Short mmCIF file of C-alpha atoms and ligand atoms in Angstrom, two decimals:
data_model
loop_
_atom_site.label_atom_id
_atom_site.label_comp_id
_atom_site.label_asym_id
_atom_site.label_seq_id
_atom_site.Cartn_x
_atom_site.Cartn_y
_atom_site.Cartn_z
CA MET P 248 -21.04 -15.50 -2.14
CA THR P 249 -18.22 -17.35 -3.19
CA LYS P 250 -17.58 -20.63 -1.72
CA ARG P 251 -14.46 -20.08 0.62
CA LYS P 252 -11.75 -22.80 1.45
CA ASN P 253 -10.81 -22.21 4.51
CA LYS P 254 -8.01 -24.82 4.52
CA GLY P 255 -4.51 -24.26 5.16
CA TYR P 256 -4.39 -20.98 6.63
CA LYS P 257 -2.90 -20.00 10.03
CA LYS P 258 -4.06 -17.72 12.76
CA SER P 259 -1.04 -16.00 13.33
CA GLY P 260 2.45 -15.47 11.99
CA ASN P 261 5.78 -16.34 13.28
CA LYS P 262 7.64 -13.68 14.68
CA ARG P 263 11.17 -15.40 15.05
CA ASN P 264 11.89 -16.19 11.45
CA ASN P 265 12.97 -13.24 9.61
CA PRO P 266 14.53 -14.45 6.17
CA GLU P 267 15.52 -11.26 4.23
CA LYS P 268 16.09 -12.57 0.74
CA GLN P 269 15.64 -15.68 -1.10
CA ASN P 270 17.98 -17.76 -3.04
CA ASN P 271 17.99 -16.48 -6.70
CA LYS P 272 20.01 -19.19 -8.25
CA GLN P 273 18.63 -22.27 -6.90
CA HIS P 274 15.08 -21.72 -6.59
CA SER P 275 12.89 -23.22 -8.96
CA PRO P 276 9.11 -22.83 -8.19
CA GLN P 277 7.83 -24.77 -11.17
CA GLY P 278 10.66 -27.07 -11.41
CA LYS P 279 10.34 -30.50 -10.99
CA SER P 280 11.93 -32.74 -8.07
CA LYS P 281 14.82 -34.81 -9.40
CA GLY P 282 14.79 -37.57 -7.13
CA SER P 283 13.52 -37.35 -3.95
CA PRO P 284 15.77 -34.99 -2.01
CA LYS P 285 16.74 -36.04 1.54
CA THR P 286 15.96 -34.33 4.84
CA THR P 287 18.83 -34.09 7.14
CA ASN P 288 18.76 -32.41 10.30
CA LYS P 289 22.74 -31.81 9.99
CA PRO P 290 24.80 -29.17 8.58
CA PRO P 291 26.03 -30.16 5.14
CA ARG P 292 29.67 -29.86 5.01
CA GLY P 293 30.94 -26.57 3.49
CA ARG P 294 27.20 -24.86 3.76
CA LYS P 295 25.84 -22.82 6.18
CA GLY P 296 22.53 -23.94 7.58
CA ILE P 297 20.59 -27.15 7.28
CA ILE P 298 18.67 -28.38 4.28
CA ALA P 299 15.37 -29.67 5.27
CA GLU P 300 12.58 -31.11 3.05
CA VAL P 301 9.26 -29.35 4.50
CA THR P 302 5.29 -29.25 3.79
CA CYS P 303 3.48 -26.12 3.95
CA THR P 304 0.45 -26.40 6.11
CA GLY P 305 -0.53 -22.70 6.26
CA LEU P 306 0.21 -18.85 5.33
CA THR P 307 1.12 -16.16 7.99
CA LYS P 308 -0.65 -12.86 7.61
CA GLU P 309 2.46 -11.63 5.99
CA GLY P 310 1.64 -14.39 3.03
CA LYS P 311 4.76 -16.54 4.03
CA GLY P 312 4.50 -20.51 4.18
CA VAL P 313 4.18 -21.97 7.71
CA PHE P 314 6.09 -25.54 8.07
CA GLN P 315 6.97 -27.25 10.96
CA TRP P 316 10.57 -28.05 11.83
CA GLU P 317 12.15 -29.98 14.94
CA GLY P 318 9.01 -28.86 16.90
CA LYS P 319 9.42 -25.53 15.76
CA GLU P 320 6.92 -23.40 13.52
CA LEU P 321 8.81 -21.75 10.87
CA SER P 322 7.94 -19.77 7.97
CA VAL P 323 9.44 -18.83 4.70
CA GLU P 324 8.38 -16.64 1.73
CA ASN P 325 7.26 -17.97 -1.55
CA LEU P 326 5.75 -21.32 -0.31
CA LEU P 327 2.22 -22.27 -0.54
CA PRO P 328 -0.06 -24.61 1.44
CA GLY P 329 0.09 -27.99 0.57
CA GLU P 330 3.85 -27.50 -1.20
CA THR P 331 6.69 -29.41 -0.25
CA ALA P 332 10.11 -27.92 -0.68
CA GLU P 333 13.68 -27.98 0.45
CA VAL P 334 14.56 -25.10 2.56
CA ILE P 335 17.82 -24.23 4.26
CA ILE P 336 17.45 -23.45 7.86
CA SER P 337 19.91 -21.32 9.54
CA GLN P 338 20.26 -19.61 13.18
CA LYS P 339 21.27 -15.89 13.05
CA GLY P 340 21.56 -15.26 17.00
CA ARG P 341 18.21 -15.72 18.62
CA PHE P 342 16.32 -16.12 15.13
CA THR P 343 16.00 -19.11 12.95
CA ASN P 344 15.97 -18.27 9.47
CA ALA P 345 14.34 -20.07 6.68
CA GLU P 346 15.43 -19.50 3.09
CA LEU P 347 13.85 -21.53 0.03
CA LYS P 348 15.85 -23.57 -1.76
CA ARG P 349 13.60 -25.26 -4.20
CA VAL P 350 9.96 -26.41 -4.63
CA ILE P 351 9.23 -30.27 -4.90
CA LYS P 352 5.63 -30.10 -5.31
CA THR P 353 3.68 -27.29 -6.16
CA SER P 354 0.27 -26.02 -5.31
CA GLU P 355 -2.40 -25.50 -8.16
CA ASP P 356 -2.68 -21.96 -6.52
CA ARG P 357 0.76 -21.23 -7.67
CA VAL P 358 1.26 -19.19 -10.85
CA ILE P 359 3.96 -18.10 -12.83
CA SER P 360 4.24 -14.28 -11.87
CA PRO P 361 4.06 -11.91 -14.84
CA SER P 362 6.69 -10.11 -12.71
CA LYS P 363 10.20 -10.42 -13.66
CA TYR P 364 11.57 -9.80 -10.53
CA TYR P 365 9.91 -13.14 -9.06
CA TYR P 366 12.50 -13.90 -6.75
CA GLU P 367 12.81 -10.65 -4.82
CA ARG P 368 9.84 -9.02 -3.30
CA GLY P 369 9.69 -5.48 -4.67
CA GLY P 370 6.66 -4.58 -2.83
CA CYS P 371 4.39 -7.62 -4.14
CA GLN P 372 4.47 -10.22 -1.51
CA ILE P 373 1.95 -12.76 -2.65
CA HIS P 374 2.46 -12.38 -6.80
CA HIS P 375 3.16 -15.93 -6.78
CA MET P 376 -0.55 -16.91 -5.69
CA SER P 377 -3.29 -17.09 -8.43
CA TYR P 378 -5.57 -13.99 -7.87
CA GLU P 379 -8.38 -16.51 -6.95
CA ALA P 380 -5.67 -17.73 -3.81
CA GLN P 381 -4.98 -14.03 -3.30
CA THR P 382 -8.81 -13.35 -2.49
CA ARG P 383 -9.47 -16.48 -0.71
CA PHE P 384 -6.44 -15.32 1.60
CA LYS P 385 -7.30 -12.18 2.27
CA GLN P 386 -10.98 -12.79 2.87
CA HIS P 387 -9.55 -15.40 5.39
CA THR P 388 -7.53 -12.71 6.93
CA ILE P 389 -10.64 -10.48 7.53
CA ASP P 390 -13.21 -13.25 8.58
CA GLN P 391 -10.51 -13.91 11.42
CA LEU P 392 -10.29 -10.24 12.46
CA MET P 393 -13.96 -9.37 12.44
CA ASP P 394 -15.22 -12.84 13.78
CA PRO P 395 -16.14 -10.76 17.15
CA PHE P 396 -18.61 -8.79 14.97
CA GLY P 397 -20.11 -10.92 12.49
CA LYS P 398 -19.54 -12.52 9.08
CA PRO P 399 -17.89 -10.03 6.67
CA ASP P 400 -19.43 -10.11 2.87
CA SER P 401 -17.36 -11.37 0.15
CA ILE P 402 -14.62 -9.32 -0.81
CA ILE P 403 -14.90 -6.84 -3.71
CA THR P 404 -11.98 -8.05 -6.37
CA MET P 405 -10.50 -6.23 -9.31
CA ASP P 406 -11.18 -7.24 -12.72
CA HIS P 407 -7.65 -6.72 -13.94
CA PRO P 408 -5.31 -6.71 -10.88
CA TYR P 409 -2.31 -5.26 -12.29
CA GLY P 410 -0.54 -1.60 -13.43
CA TYR P 411 -3.34 -0.10 -11.27
CA ARG P 412 -1.09 2.09 -9.00
CA ASN P 413 -1.38 6.01 -9.73
CA LYS P 414 1.54 6.56 -7.61
CA ASN P 415 4.81 5.35 -8.51
CA THR P 416 8.11 5.67 -7.01
CA MET P 417 11.61 4.19 -7.75
CA THR P 418 14.81 4.77 -5.78
CA PHE P 419 18.19 5.67 -7.69
CA GLY P 420 21.55 4.21 -6.86
CA MET P 421 24.55 2.57 -8.13
CA ASN P 422 25.48 -1.25 -8.34
CA LYS P 423 28.96 -2.40 -7.46
CA LYS P 424 29.84 -1.75 -11.20
CA LYS P 425 29.20 1.79 -10.87
CA GLN P 426 26.27 1.53 -13.22
CA ILE P 427 22.96 3.48 -12.26
CA ILE P 428 20.14 1.66 -11.06
CA SER P 429 16.62 2.31 -10.17
CA GLY P 430 14.26 0.02 -8.17
CA LEU P 431 12.66 -0.60 -4.72
CA TYR P 432 13.80 -0.98 -1.39
CA ALA P 433 14.23 -4.60 -0.38
CA PRO P 434 11.74 -4.98 2.96
CA ASN P 435 13.21 -3.62 6.14
CA THR P 436 16.24 -2.16 4.30
CA HIS P 437 17.70 0.67 2.21
CA ARG P 438 19.28 -2.03 -0.36
CA ILE P 439 17.91 -1.44 -3.69
CA ILE P 440 16.34 -4.12 -5.75
CA PRO P 441 17.09 -3.18 -9.45
CA MET P 442 14.04 -3.01 -11.40
CA ASP P 443 12.89 -1.51 -14.53
CA GLY P 444 9.08 -1.87 -13.85
CA SER P 445 6.61 -3.17 -11.38
CA MET P 446 3.71 -5.42 -12.26
CA ILE P 447 1.32 -2.99 -10.23
CA HIS P 448 2.74 0.17 -11.13
CA ASP P 449 1.25 2.03 -14.15
CA PRO P 450 3.38 0.98 -17.05
CA LYS P 451 3.71 4.52 -18.26
CA ALA P 452 5.07 5.76 -14.97
CA ASP P 453 7.80 2.97 -15.27
CA GLU P 454 8.53 3.71 -18.80
CA ILE P 455 9.18 7.42 -17.90
CA ILE P 456 11.30 6.39 -14.94
CA GLN P 457 13.47 4.26 -17.39
CA THR P 458 13.57 7.08 -19.57
CA ILE P 459 15.07 9.23 -16.90
CA LYS P 460 17.41 6.79 -15.74
CA GLY P 461 18.87 6.23 -19.41
CA MET P 462 19.06 10.22 -19.45
CA MET P 463 21.14 10.33 -16.53
CA LYS P 464 24.88 9.63 -17.88
CA SER P 465 24.75 11.96 -20.61
CA PHE P 466 23.52 15.06 -18.38
CA LYS P 467 26.18 13.81 -15.74
CA MET P 468 23.57 13.60 -13.24
CA GLN P 469 24.70 11.18 -10.12
CA PRO P 470 22.29 9.14 -8.13
CA TYR P 471 22.39 10.08 -4.35
CA ASN P 472 24.57 7.58 -2.12
CA GLU P 473 23.11 7.42 1.19
CA ASP P 474 26.36 6.54 2.92
CA THR P 475 28.89 8.99 1.33
CA GLU P 476 25.96 11.53 1.18
CA ARG P 477 26.86 12.83 -2.34
CA GLY P 478 25.31 12.89 -5.61
CA PHE P 479 22.04 14.19 -6.83
CA LEU P 480 18.78 12.16 -7.74
CA ARG P 481 17.17 10.09 -4.85
CA HIS P 482 14.20 9.04 -6.20
CA VAL P 483 11.68 9.73 -8.91
CA LEU P 484 7.97 9.94 -8.34
CA VAL P 485 5.19 9.67 -10.92
CA ARG P 486 1.52 10.43 -10.49
CA VAL P 487 -1.02 9.71 -13.20
CA GLY P 488 -4.29 10.87 -13.49
CA LYS P 489 -5.90 7.23 -14.54
CA ASN P 490 -8.87 8.90 -15.91
CA SER P 491 -7.60 12.40 -17.18
CA GLY P 492 -4.33 11.04 -18.39
CA GLU P 493 -2.37 13.87 -16.77
CA ILE P 494 1.17 12.72 -15.59
CA MET P 495 3.06 14.43 -12.65
CA VAL P 496 7.12 13.73 -12.93
CA VAL P 497 8.62 14.70 -9.15
CA LEU P 498 12.46 14.16 -9.40
CA VAL P 499 13.50 13.98 -5.49
CA ALA P 500 17.20 15.59 -5.30
CA ALA P 501 19.34 15.80 -2.35
CA SER P 502 20.00 19.42 -3.31
CA PRO P 503 18.40 22.35 -5.02
CA MET P 504 21.72 22.68 -7.29
CA PHE P 505 20.04 20.95 -10.85
CA LYS P 506 23.10 21.71 -13.27
CA GLY P 507 21.81 21.38 -17.02
CA LYS P 508 18.13 21.57 -15.70
CA ASN P 509 16.35 23.17 -18.67
CA ASN P 510 18.03 20.92 -21.06
CA PHE P 511 17.20 17.95 -19.17
CA ILE P 512 13.77 18.89 -18.73
CA LYS P 513 13.62 19.91 -22.47
CA ALA P 514 14.56 16.52 -23.31
CA LEU P 515 12.38 14.68 -20.98
CA LYS P 516 9.64 16.76 -22.47
CA LYS P 517 10.56 15.57 -26.04
CA GLU P 518 10.68 11.64 -24.93
CA HIS P 519 7.53 12.08 -23.08
CA PRO P 520 5.10 14.83 -24.42
CA GLU P 521 2.21 13.30 -22.35
CA ILE P 522 3.84 14.53 -19.00
CA THR P 523 1.82 17.56 -17.66
CA THR P 524 3.99 19.03 -14.90
CA ILE P 525 7.56 18.41 -13.73
CA ILE P 526 8.37 19.16 -10.10
CA LEU P 527 11.88 19.41 -8.10
CA ASN P 528 11.38 18.31 -4.58
CA ILE P 529 14.31 18.72 -2.25
CA ASN P 530 14.66 16.01 0.11
CA ASN P 531 18.17 16.17 2.52
CA ARG P 532 16.55 13.75 5.16
CA SER P 533 18.15 10.64 6.81
CA ASP P 534 15.05 8.69 7.00
CA SER P 535 12.95 6.71 4.48
CA MET P 536 10.32 9.41 3.42
CA VAL P 537 10.72 9.82 -0.07
CA LEU P 538 9.61 13.71 -0.10
CA GLY P 539 11.17 16.66 1.44
CA ASP P 540 9.49 19.91 2.28
CA GLN P 541 11.10 22.02 -0.03
CA GLU P 542 9.52 21.92 -3.78
CA LYS P 543 9.90 24.01 -6.85
CA VAL P 544 7.75 23.48 -10.16
CA LEU P 545 9.87 23.12 -13.39
CA PHE P 546 7.30 22.74 -15.93
CA GLY P 547 3.47 23.01 -15.46
CA LYS P 548 0.92 24.07 -12.91
CA GLY P 549 2.45 21.68 -10.33
CA THR P 550 -0.77 19.72 -9.85
CA ILE P 551 -2.64 16.83 -11.77
CA THR P 552 -6.35 16.62 -11.87
CA ASP P 553 -8.20 13.24 -12.09
CA THR P 554 -12.00 12.23 -12.01
CA LEU P 555 -13.25 9.93 -9.37
CA CYS P 556 -17.10 8.83 -8.79
CA GLY P 557 -17.87 11.91 -11.36
CA LEU P 558 -16.21 14.71 -9.60
CA GLU P 559 -12.90 16.15 -10.42
CA PHE P 560 -9.95 16.28 -8.14
CA GLU P 561 -6.86 18.24 -7.87
CA ILE P 562 -4.04 16.42 -6.43
CA SER P 563 -0.38 17.92 -5.36
CA SER P 564 2.68 16.22 -5.34
CA LYS P 565 2.42 15.23 -1.36
CA SER P 566 -1.57 14.92 -0.73
CA PHE P 567 -3.04 11.41 0.07
CA TYR P 568 -5.02 10.20 -2.80
CA GLN P 569 -6.06 6.50 -2.89
CA ILE P 570 -3.54 4.49 -5.16
CA ASN P 571 -5.73 2.25 -7.27
CA PRO P 572 -8.74 4.49 -8.55
CA VAL P 573 -10.56 1.56 -10.04
CA GLN P 574 -11.26 0.25 -6.67
CA THR P 575 -11.46 3.44 -4.95
CA GLU P 576 -14.59 4.14 -6.76
CA LYS P 577 -16.02 0.56 -5.82
CA LEU P 578 -14.88 1.64 -2.04
CA TYR P 579 -16.63 4.89 -1.96
CA SER P 580 -19.91 3.79 -3.27
CA GLU P 581 -19.92 1.13 -0.58
CA ALA P 582 -19.05 3.84 1.99
CA ILE P 583 -22.08 6.06 0.48
CA LYS P 584 -24.51 3.30 0.49
CA MET P 585 -23.80 2.42 4.29
CA ALA P 586 -23.99 6.17 5.16
CA GLU P 587 -27.88 6.02 4.00
CA LEU P 588 -27.97 9.61 3.31
CA THR P 589 -31.30 10.88 2.20
CA GLY P 590 -30.19 14.80 1.75
CA ASN P 591 -30.54 16.22 5.26
CA GLU P 592 -27.94 14.77 7.21
CA THR P 593 -24.90 16.37 8.79
CA VAL P 594 -21.96 14.24 7.68
CA ILE P 595 -18.38 14.45 9.17
CA ASP P 596 -15.79 13.26 6.84
CA ALA P 597 -12.71 12.63 9.46
CA TYR P 598 -9.25 11.93 7.89
CA CYS P 599 -10.83 13.47 4.81
CA GLY P 600 -7.43 13.82 2.54
CA ILE P 601 -8.18 16.18 -0.24
CA GLY P 602 -11.73 15.64 0.61
CA THR P 603 -12.61 13.05 -1.70
CA ILE P 604 -15.41 10.99 0.25
CA GLY P 605 -16.74 13.96 1.60
CA LEU P 606 -17.14 15.61 -1.58
CA VAL P 607 -18.78 12.37 -3.06
CA ALA P 608 -21.09 12.43 0.15
CA SER P 609 -22.07 15.90 -0.19
CA GLN P 610 -24.07 15.23 -3.44
CA LYS P 611 -26.51 13.24 -1.34
CA ALA P 612 -26.30 15.19 2.22
CA GLY P 613 -27.59 18.05 3.81
CA LYS P 614 -23.99 19.37 4.73
CA VAL P 615 -20.50 18.11 4.93
CA ILE P 616 -17.80 18.64 7.52
CA GLY P 617 -14.48 17.66 6.62
CA VAL P 618 -11.34 17.56 9.14
CA GLU P 619 -7.82 16.35 8.12
CA LEU P 620 -4.37 16.98 9.51
CA ASN P 621 -2.26 17.87 6.44
CA LYS P 622 -2.47 21.75 5.68
CA GLY P 623 -1.51 20.87 1.78
CA ALA P 624 -4.39 18.34 1.68
CA VAL P 625 -6.97 20.65 3.31
CA ARG P 626 -6.07 23.29 0.64
CA ASP P 627 -6.78 20.66 -1.99
CA ALA P 628 -10.03 19.94 -0.31
CA ILE P 629 -11.22 23.56 -0.52
CA ARG P 630 -10.04 23.79 -4.10
CA ASN P 631 -11.73 20.78 -5.06
CA SER P 632 -15.21 21.55 -3.27
CA LYS P 633 -14.75 24.93 -5.40
CA ARG P 634 -13.99 23.18 -8.62
CA ASN P 635 -17.16 20.86 -8.56
CA GLY P 636 -19.46 23.67 -7.41
CA VAL P 637 -20.00 22.04 -4.29
CA LYS P 638 -21.85 24.64 -1.76
CA ASN P 639 -22.42 22.16 1.37
CA ALA P 640 -19.09 21.07 2.33
CA ARG P 641 -16.44 22.72 5.03
CA PHE P 642 -13.21 22.04 5.22
CA TYR P 643 -10.73 22.32 8.59
CA GLN P 644 -7.25 21.51 9.29
CA GLY P 645 -6.42 19.88 12.53
CA ASP P 646 -6.34 16.84 14.74
CA ALA P 647 -9.27 14.80 13.94
CA GLY P 648 -9.46 13.57 17.43
CA GLU P 649 -9.15 17.34 18.92
CA PHE P 650 -11.79 18.59 16.47
CA MET P 651 -14.43 16.00 17.48
CA VAL P 652 -13.71 16.63 21.17
CA GLN P 653 -14.36 20.48 20.46
CA MET P 654 -17.53 19.70 18.58
CA ALA P 655 -18.79 17.49 21.39
CA ALA P 656 -18.09 20.28 23.89
CA ARG P 657 -20.11 22.78 21.80
CA GLY P 658 -22.80 20.31 21.57
CA GLU P 659 -23.06 20.28 18.15
CA LYS P 660 -24.64 17.50 16.36
CA ALA P 661 -23.82 14.96 13.62
CA ASP P 662 -25.95 12.31 11.87
CA VAL P 663 -23.12 10.04 9.93
CA VAL P 664 -19.48 9.96 10.78
CA ILE P 665 -17.33 8.61 8.16
CA LEU P 666 -13.93 8.03 8.99
CA ASP P 667 -10.95 6.90 6.94
CA PRO P 668 -7.80 7.11 9.37
CA PRO P 669 -4.35 6.10 8.52
CA ARG P 670 -2.87 2.55 9.33
CA SER P 671 -2.57 3.17 12.87
CA GLY P 672 -6.37 3.80 13.20
CA SER P 673 -8.27 6.39 15.39
CA ASP P 674 -7.45 7.29 18.94
CA GLU P 675 -9.56 7.42 21.88
CA ALA P 676 -10.33 11.38 22.07
CA PHE P 677 -11.96 10.45 18.50
CA LEU P 678 -13.96 7.53 19.44
CA SER P 679 -15.23 9.03 23.06
CA SER P 680 -16.23 12.02 20.89
CA ILE P 681 -18.29 9.66 18.45
CA VAL P 682 -19.89 8.15 21.70
CA LYS P 683 -20.82 11.65 22.92
CA LEU P 684 -22.15 13.02 19.56
CA LYS P 685 -24.18 9.84 18.97
CA PRO P 686 -24.08 10.06 15.23
CA LYS P 687 -26.84 7.68 14.10
CA ARG P 688 -24.06 5.63 11.65
CA VAL P 689 -20.61 5.44 11.70
CA VAL P 690 -19.07 4.37 8.48
CA TYR P 691 -15.57 3.28 9.23
CA VAL P 692 -13.14 2.89 6.04
CA SER P 693 -9.65 1.35 6.82
CA CYS P 694 -6.56 -0.02 5.13
CA ASN P 695 -5.70 -1.81 8.19
CA PRO P 696 -8.46 -4.05 9.38
CA GLU P 697 -6.29 -4.98 12.70
CA THR P 698 -6.56 -1.16 14.05
CA GLN P 699 -10.23 -1.02 12.64
CA ALA P 700 -11.29 -3.96 14.65
CA ARG P 701 -9.57 -2.61 17.80
CA ASP P 702 -11.49 0.44 17.55
CA MET P 703 -14.89 -1.06 16.53
CA LYS P 704 -14.07 -2.96 19.71
CA TYR P 705 -14.54 0.15 21.40
CA LEU P 706 -17.80 1.68 19.71
CA VAL P 707 -19.21 -1.74 20.33
CA LYS P 708 -18.73 -1.64 23.92
CA ASN P 709 -20.22 1.81 23.95
CA GLY P 710 -23.22 1.74 22.32
CA TYR P 711 -22.87 0.76 18.88
CA LYS P 712 -23.32 -2.43 16.68
CA VAL P 713 -21.80 -3.56 13.53
CA LYS P 714 -24.27 -3.99 10.80
CA GLU P 715 -21.72 -4.60 8.02
CA ILE P 716 -18.24 -5.09 7.09
CA GLN P 717 -17.19 -5.33 3.18
CA PRO P 718 -13.65 -5.85 2.30
CA VAL P 719 -12.33 -4.30 -0.83
CA ASP P 720 -9.18 -5.48 -2.65
CA MET P 721 -7.43 -2.07 -3.20
CA PHE P 722 -3.72 -3.67 -3.37
CA PRO P 723 -3.68 -6.91 -5.65
CA GLN P 724 -0.45 -8.66 -5.23
CA THR P 725 0.40 -7.55 -1.84
CA VAL P 726 -1.08 -8.74 1.64
CA HIS P 727 -2.88 -5.65 2.47
CA VAL P 728 -6.64 -5.46 2.68
CA GLU P 729 -9.10 -2.40 2.97
CA SER P 730 -12.45 -2.74 4.62
CA VAL P 731 -15.43 -0.39 5.32
CA ALA P 732 -17.47 -1.12 7.92
CA LYS P 733 -21.23 0.20 8.79
CA LEU P 734 -22.00 0.77 12.87
CA VAL P 735 -25.38 2.00 14.05
CA LEU P 736 -26.40 3.39 17.45
CA LYS P 737 -28.03 0.75 19.49
N1 SAH M 1014 -10.46 10.09 3.11
C1 SAH M 1014 -9.03 10.16 2.25
C2 SAH M 1014 -7.68 10.01 3.08
C3 SAH M 1014 -7.58 8.93 3.67
S1 SAH M 1014 -5.62 8.54 4.37
C4 SAH M 1014 -9.21 9.41 0.93
O1 SAH M 1014 -9.60 8.61 0.85
O2 SAH M 1014 -8.49 9.67 -0.03
C5 SAH M 1014 -5.60 9.38 6.18
C6 SAH M 1014 -5.71 10.68 6.06
O3 SAH M 1014 -5.76 10.93 7.57
C7 SAH M 1014 -4.31 11.54 5.53
O4 SAH M 1014 -4.68 12.41 4.42
C8 SAH M 1014 -3.72 12.03 6.83
O5 SAH M 1014 -2.90 13.15 6.26
C9 SAH M 1014 -4.55 12.33 7.61
N2 SAH M 1014 -4.53 11.98 8.90
C10 SAH M 1014 -3.43 11.32 9.71
N3 SAH M 1014 -3.48 11.64 11.19
C11 SAH M 1014 -4.41 12.70 11.26
C12 SAH M 1014 -5.16 13.08 12.42
N4 SAH M 1014 -4.65 12.95 13.64
N5 SAH M 1014 -6.03 14.09 12.36
C13 SAH M 1014 -6.63 14.07 10.96
N6 SAH M 1014 -6.00 13.52 9.79
C14 SAH M 1014 -4.93 12.94 9.88
#
């Protein structure tokens, strides 16, 4: 067990404070204080907002630094407990905004982030914290959420917490100088933060995306403009089989009219012979979904394969596949351990995606029944079970809750239910069917411990006992925590 420092964390975040972006120019987290800055509560002339010197007392669950100002609890990005800083406080309607100006006294938990995009958070909310501090922060988050059920185990960390993503997306656009840019959307906006890579992306994927960006001008390929609805390329998604080395490139375009397609593909393959398949995806939606429904394979077989826990999986562009394979193996092995399989059990793999957990479990179970909403993923699951010679697993398409209600109505039996729902968690139909089916063990895998705790509360009220909770760091540099819990029938 690692020692945990609980000092300096906050129970909840501050909802009133909504800083969108930080001050790029003046903020110097490593910088030394030049003299002692004064705190003033009057707006200085010629400036919007008030500059205040504050001390950070904790962190919100979004990883922002909490401080007190004029009796209000506010929070600001990129500030750590124990640090003092100058912040610019302004009022926007009902919201009090805080923006970091400069850090005066730095915490020993602060690191110079290896990310070039230090000041703008392209997907990494806590990359300014040492990995040890990130781990402490996540352990604290999970300990608080799971307090009603007992003490969670120590979080399983990642040895090299960078470059882990196997699915990497960048959005394309144009800056004011009419230069093509690639990057990630700033939080809660459609403003692109120009980036040529990310510390959590697969480096090869970022390299390919930059090659595409570099090729666009000579191929007269325009980035799509959301306002004018003109242009072609919206996003590029690169999926990498971390074990197989196979690489899928998905060009997400606003229209199927791809001028100079053959030459573009030829040139891209020449630059990156490691690409194994290229897909054109058509997306004319106006929401923030990356992929549209229509798809055309331009090169290769349209899928990639990868190995996970000794099994081979075929993955298509739209299927859900865990994005951090190194940590997924640890997560699945914990889940399988908690299922306590002896070879005879009937196991339900609910929200099964392409069948990964169920197929791993099938090696040790009597029979596996998988259920998943996404048709393509179910097709992949069936294909994956054949590919691995699995004879004792069946996969069904449908809503997991409805499927369980029907199973319970037919009086069917299950010994173990493994569930891995999306962030919104499970629902009452599903949970009440568990209560009717009475599996001896429930293994709940979750990427959102808040909804996991909510659902576990229901199961605990209805005859189950929480035996173990194991957090796993699947998303280093971000605030997200994965957790797997074992519940047994009382
Ligand atoms: N267990 C898989 C997938 C987990 S992600 C893995 O580890 O890879 C959650 C999955 O739940 C997604 O594949 C999503 O398509 C599916 N899903 C979402 N809502 C669902 C519902 N109501 N019923 C069944 N599956 C659902």
